[in-house]
Amino acid sequence: MTSSASTSESGQPATESNPPGDIPDNQAFVAFTPPGAAFSVKIPEGWASSTAGATTTFTDKLNQVQVGTAAAASAPTAASVTATDVPAWRGQVPRFALGQVSTVTRQAGPAVLVTYQGDSAPNPVTGKVVRDAFEHYVFFHAGTRVDLTLSGPVNADNVDPWRTVTDSLRWQG
């Protein structure tokens, strides 16, 4: 019998072997609306959450989704995010390495996308540090700026889950 990528020699489905940080393909998502916000976004179901000011962070193992809001007078541009946000991240993210800054289109409209890498905080038990890949999206609508920051280990295959999150943003009103 010839094996394939999806079937083992015994005819049973092959066991999926994911690198650390891969979000399972069967991950469920639930809508999240910050208190008083005029938007919703889907986040992975069952992840732990914490809130500090206008930012809510959802975490599970090595992955994180941050949802932040702020009032803004105008829509951000790739140039304004590069001039204002990137220098702040350089000071906050250990071993920060800028990838690309571009404008992308998602279901909610255009967004500035910044990709970068940085080191995680050391694990409190093992002291181990993980190299993380970040996708930071900046959306704008009717005086509200929404920042979605998605992060997980470099080489984790989280393209589809991150697309689910960023395409789920819905403005209300």
mmCIF file of C-alpha atoms in Angstrom:
data_model
loop_
_atom_site.group_PDB
_atom_site.id
_atom_site.type_symbol
_atom_site.label_atom_id
_atom_site.label_comp_id
_atom_site.label_asym_id
_atom_site.label_seq_id
_atom_site.Cartn_x
_atom_site.Cartn_y
_atom_site.Cartn_z
ATOM 1 C CA MET A 1 0.000 0.000 0.000
ATOM 2 C CA THR A 2 1.256 3.448 -0.862
ATOM 3 C CA SER A 3 1.008 6.067 1.871
ATOM 4 C CA SER A 4 -0.094 9.608 1.254
ATOM 5 C CA ALA A 5 0.148 12.807 3.235
ATOM 6 C CA SER A 6 -3.268 12.186 4.747
ATOM 7 C CA THR A 7 -3.280 8.396 5.254
ATOM 8 C CA SER A 8 -0.805 6.191 7.089
ATOM 9 C CA GLU A 9 0.398 2.733 6.016
ATOM 10 C CA SER A 10 -2.362 1.127 8.096
ATOM 11 C CA GLY A 11 -5.068 3.068 6.266
ATOM 12 C CA GLN A 12 -5.732 5.221 9.339
ATOM 13 C CA PRO A 13 -5.626 9.012 9.091
ATOM 14 C CA ALA A 14 -2.068 10.238 9.553
ATOM 15 C CA THR A 15 -1.273 11.921 12.848
ATOM 16 C CA GLU A 16 -0.805 15.622 12.356
ATOM 17 C CA SER A 17 2.602 16.814 13.504
ATOM 18 C CA ASN A 18 2.541 20.533 14.182
ATOM 19 C CA PRO A 19 5.441 22.737 15.173
ATOM 20 C CA PRO A 20 5.103 24.417 18.580
ATOM 21 C CA GLY A 21 2.609 27.253 18.426
ATOM 22 C CA ASP A 22 0.430 25.952 15.596
ATOM 23 C CA ILE A 23 -3.215 26.736 16.230
ATOM 24 C CA PRO A 24 -5.316 23.627 15.454
ATOM 25 C CA ASP A 25 -7.287 23.664 12.208
ATOM 26 C CA ASN A 26 -10.459 22.906 14.176
ATOM 27 C CA GLN A 27 -10.091 25.926 16.502
ATOM 28 C CA ALA A 28 -13.480 27.555 17.156
ATOM 29 C CA PHE A 29 -13.835 31.337 17.212
ATOM 30 C CA VAL A 30 -16.268 33.548 19.145
ATOM 31 C CA ALA A 31 -17.246 37.185 18.725
ATOM 32 C CA PHE A 32 -15.685 39.710 21.099
ATOM 33 C CA THR A 33 -16.851 43.304 21.509
ATOM 34 C CA PRO A 34 -14.862 45.449 23.942
ATOM 35 C CA PRO A 35 -17.068 47.356 26.412
ATOM 36 C CA GLY A 36 -18.408 50.497 24.736
ATOM 37 C CA ALA A 37 -16.771 49.701 21.399
ATOM 38 C CA ALA A 38 -18.460 50.063 18.009
ATOM 39 C CA PHE A 39 -16.930 46.914 16.510
ATOM 40 C CA SER A 40 -16.607 43.195 17.065
ATOM 41 C CA VAL A 41 -13.894 40.713 16.166
ATOM 42 C CA LYS A 42 -13.693 36.939 16.409
ATOM 43 C CA ILE A 43 -11.105 35.520 18.771
ATOM 44 C CA PRO A 44 -10.166 31.902 19.481
ATOM 45 C CA GLU A 45 -12.644 30.294 21.839
ATOM 46 C CA GLY A 46 -11.380 29.223 25.255
ATOM 47 C CA TRP A 47 -8.259 31.376 25.330
ATOM 48 C CA ALA A 48 -7.426 33.160 28.591
ATOM 49 C CA SER A 49 -8.038 36.905 28.555
ATOM 50 C CA SER A 50 -6.826 39.924 30.457
ATOM 51 C CA THR A 51 -7.572 43.616 30.057
ATOM 52 C CA ALA A 52 -5.333 46.604 30.682
ATOM 53 C CA GLY A 53 -6.866 49.948 29.780
ATOM 54 C CA ALA A 54 -8.293 49.798 26.255
ATOM 55 C CA THR A 55 -6.397 46.617 25.329
ATOM 56 C CA THR A 56 -7.627 43.062 25.820
ATOM 57 C CA THR A 57 -5.134 40.228 25.389
ATOM 58 C CA PHE A 58 -6.109 36.635 24.626
ATOM 59 C CA THR A 59 -3.478 33.919 25.138
ATOM 60 C CA ASP A 60 -3.132 30.184 24.721
ATOM 61 C CA LYS A 61 0.180 28.379 25.074
ATOM 62 C CA LEU A 62 2.591 30.241 22.786
ATOM 63 C CA ASN A 63 0.045 32.391 20.882
ATOM 64 C CA GLN A 64 -1.503 35.751 21.585
ATOM 65 C CA VAL A 65 -4.147 38.071 20.132
ATOM 66 C CA GLN A 66 -4.321 41.672 21.378
ATOM 67 C CA VAL A 67 -7.272 43.934 20.607
ATOM 68 C CA GLY A 68 -6.740 47.614 21.360
ATOM 69 C CA THR A 69 -8.831 50.701 20.684
ATOM 70 C CA ALA A 70 -8.180 54.416 20.702
ATOM 71 C CA ALA A 71 -9.771 57.579 19.415
ATOM 72 C CA ALA A 72 -8.028 58.893 16.313
ATOM 73 C CA ALA A 73 -8.517 62.056 14.271
ATOM 74 C CA SER A 74 -7.566 60.435 10.965
ATOM 75 C CA ALA A 75 -6.858 57.112 9.344
ATOM 76 C CA PRO A 76 -3.327 55.807 9.866
ATOM 77 C CA THR A 77 -1.027 55.381 6.891
ATOM 78 C CA ALA A 78 1.976 53.138 6.400
ATOM 79 C CA ALA A 79 4.157 56.233 6.856
ATOM 80 C CA SER A 80 2.438 57.390 10.067
ATOM 81 C CA VAL A 81 2.573 53.920 11.641
ATOM 82 C CA THR A 82 6.246 53.601 10.663
ATOM 83 C CA ALA A 83 7.029 56.999 12.196
ATOM 84 C CA THR A 84 4.966 56.625 15.387
ATOM 85 C CA ASP A 85 4.332 52.982 16.297
ATOM 86 C CA VAL A 86 7.467 51.205 15.074
ATOM 87 C CA PRO A 87 9.838 53.210 17.327
ATOM 88 C CA ALA A 88 7.653 52.365 20.351
ATOM 89 C CA TRP A 89 7.721 48.642 19.514
ATOM 90 C CA ARG A 90 11.520 48.787 19.166
ATOM 91 C CA GLY A 91 11.653 49.845 22.808
ATOM 92 C CA GLN A 92 9.075 47.284 24.023
ATOM 93 C CA VAL A 93 9.830 44.087 22.053
ATOM 94 C CA PRO A 94 13.138 42.352 22.880
ATOM 95 C CA ARG A 95 15.332 41.850 19.769
ATOM 96 C CA PHE A 96 12.777 43.675 17.594
ATOM 97 C CA ALA A 97 13.303 43.096 13.848
ATOM 98 C CA LEU A 98 11.047 44.966 11.443
ATOM 99 C CA GLY A 99 9.636 43.021 8.512
ATOM 100 C CA GLN A 100 7.329 44.967 6.185
ATOM 101 C CA VAL A 101 4.887 47.835 6.501
ATOM 102 C CA SER A 102 2.095 47.783 3.926
ATOM 103 C CA THR A 103 -1.555 48.539 3.325
ATOM 104 C CA VAL A 104 -3.844 45.529 2.991
ATOM 105 C CA THR A 105 -7.564 45.060 2.470
ATOM 106 C CA ARG A 106 -9.671 43.015 4.857
ATOM 107 C CA GLN A 107 -13.445 42.589 5.152
ATOM 108 C CA ALA A 108 -13.702 45.735 7.325
ATOM 109 C CA GLY A 109 -11.730 47.796 4.800
ATOM 110 C CA PRO A 110 -8.118 48.902 4.423
ATOM 111 C CA ALA A 111 -5.622 48.412 7.234
ATOM 112 C CA VAL A 112 -1.952 49.082 7.772
ATOM 113 C CA LEU A 113 -0.119 45.786 8.326
ATOM 114 C CA VAL A 114 3.233 45.700 10.075
ATOM 115 C CA THR A 115 5.123 42.417 10.305
ATOM 116 C CA TYR A 116 8.019 42.000 12.674
ATOM 117 C CA GLN A 117 9.780 39.513 14.919
ATOM 118 C CA GLY A 118 10.843 39.652 18.530
ATOM 119 C CA ASP A 119 11.597 37.522 21.557
ATOM 120 C CA SER A 120 8.911 36.421 24.001
ATOM 121 C CA ALA A 121 9.188 37.055 27.697
ATOM 122 C CA PRO A 122 11.094 34.237 29.414
ATOM 123 C CA ASN A 123 8.908 31.347 30.570
ATOM 124 C CA PRO A 124 8.584 31.805 34.358
ATOM 125 C CA VAL A 125 9.291 28.110 34.992
ATOM 126 C CA THR A 126 11.873 27.137 32.366
ATOM 127 C CA GLY A 127 13.342 30.521 31.495
ATOM 128 C CA LYS A 128 13.018 29.585 27.808
ATOM 129 C CA VAL A 129 12.547 32.413 25.302
ATOM 130 C CA VAL A 130 10.674 31.859 22.021
ATOM 131 C CA ARG A 131 11.265 33.838 18.819
ATOM 132 C CA ASP A 132 7.852 35.211 17.840
ATOM 133 C CA ALA A 133 6.426 36.446 14.544
ATOM 134 C CA PHE A 134 4.007 39.372 14.799
ATOM 135 C CA GLU A 135 1.304 40.673 12.485
ATOM 136 C CA HIS A 136 0.025 44.052 13.661
ATOM 137 C CA TYR A 137 -3.034 45.457 11.860
ATOM 138 C CA VAL A 138 -4.238 49.039 12.300
ATOM 139 C CA PHE A 139 -7.852 49.681 11.246
ATOM 140 C CA PHE A 140 -9.743 52.990 11.308
ATOM 141 C CA HIS A 141 -13.437 53.891 11.159
ATOM 142 C CA ALA A 142 -15.380 56.986 12.223
ATOM 143 C CA GLY A 143 -12.749 58.302 14.647
ATOM 144 C CA THR A 144 -11.833 54.891 16.100
ATOM 145 C CA ARG A 145 -8.514 53.172 15.664
ATOM 146 C CA VAL A 146 -8.427 49.407 16.246
ATOM 147 C CA ASP A 147 -5.099 47.638 16.652
ATOM 148 C CA LEU A 148 -5.061 43.847 16.238
ATOM 149 C CA THR A 149 -1.747 42.248 17.141
ATOM 150 C CA LEU A 150 -1.352 38.533 16.429
ATOM 151 C CA SER A 151 1.745 36.675 17.563
ATOM 152 C CA GLY A 152 3.109 33.163 17.792
ATOM 153 C CA PRO A 153 6.361 31.290 17.302
ATOM 154 C CA VAL A 154 8.273 31.847 14.081
ATOM 155 C CA ASN A 155 7.467 29.011 11.625
ATOM 156 C CA ALA A 156 4.124 28.157 13.273
ATOM 157 C CA ASP A 157 1.473 27.748 10.585
ATOM 158 C CA ASN A 158 -1.122 30.244 11.797
ATOM 159 C CA VAL A 159 -1.953 31.887 8.469
ATOM 160 C CA ASP A 160 -5.555 30.646 8.395
ATOM 161 C CA PRO A 161 -6.435 31.430 12.045
ATOM 162 C CA TRP A 162 -4.900 34.902 11.790
ATOM 163 C CA ARG A 163 -6.857 35.522 8.574
ATOM 164 C CA THR A 164 -10.047 34.425 10.371
ATOM 165 C CA VAL A 165 -9.403 36.986 13.109
ATOM 166 C CA THR A 166 -8.461 39.887 10.824
ATOM 167 C CA ASP A 167 -11.286 39.233 8.351
ATOM 168 C CA SER A 168 -13.844 39.022 11.180
ATOM 169 C CA LEU A 169 -13.617 42.673 12.248
ATOM 170 C CA ARG A 170 -17.082 44.248 11.851
ATOM 171 C CA TRP A 171 -17.899 47.908 12.429
ATOM 172 C CA GLN A 172 -21.195 48.604 14.187
ATOM 173 C CA GLY A 173 -22.817 51.836 13.121
#
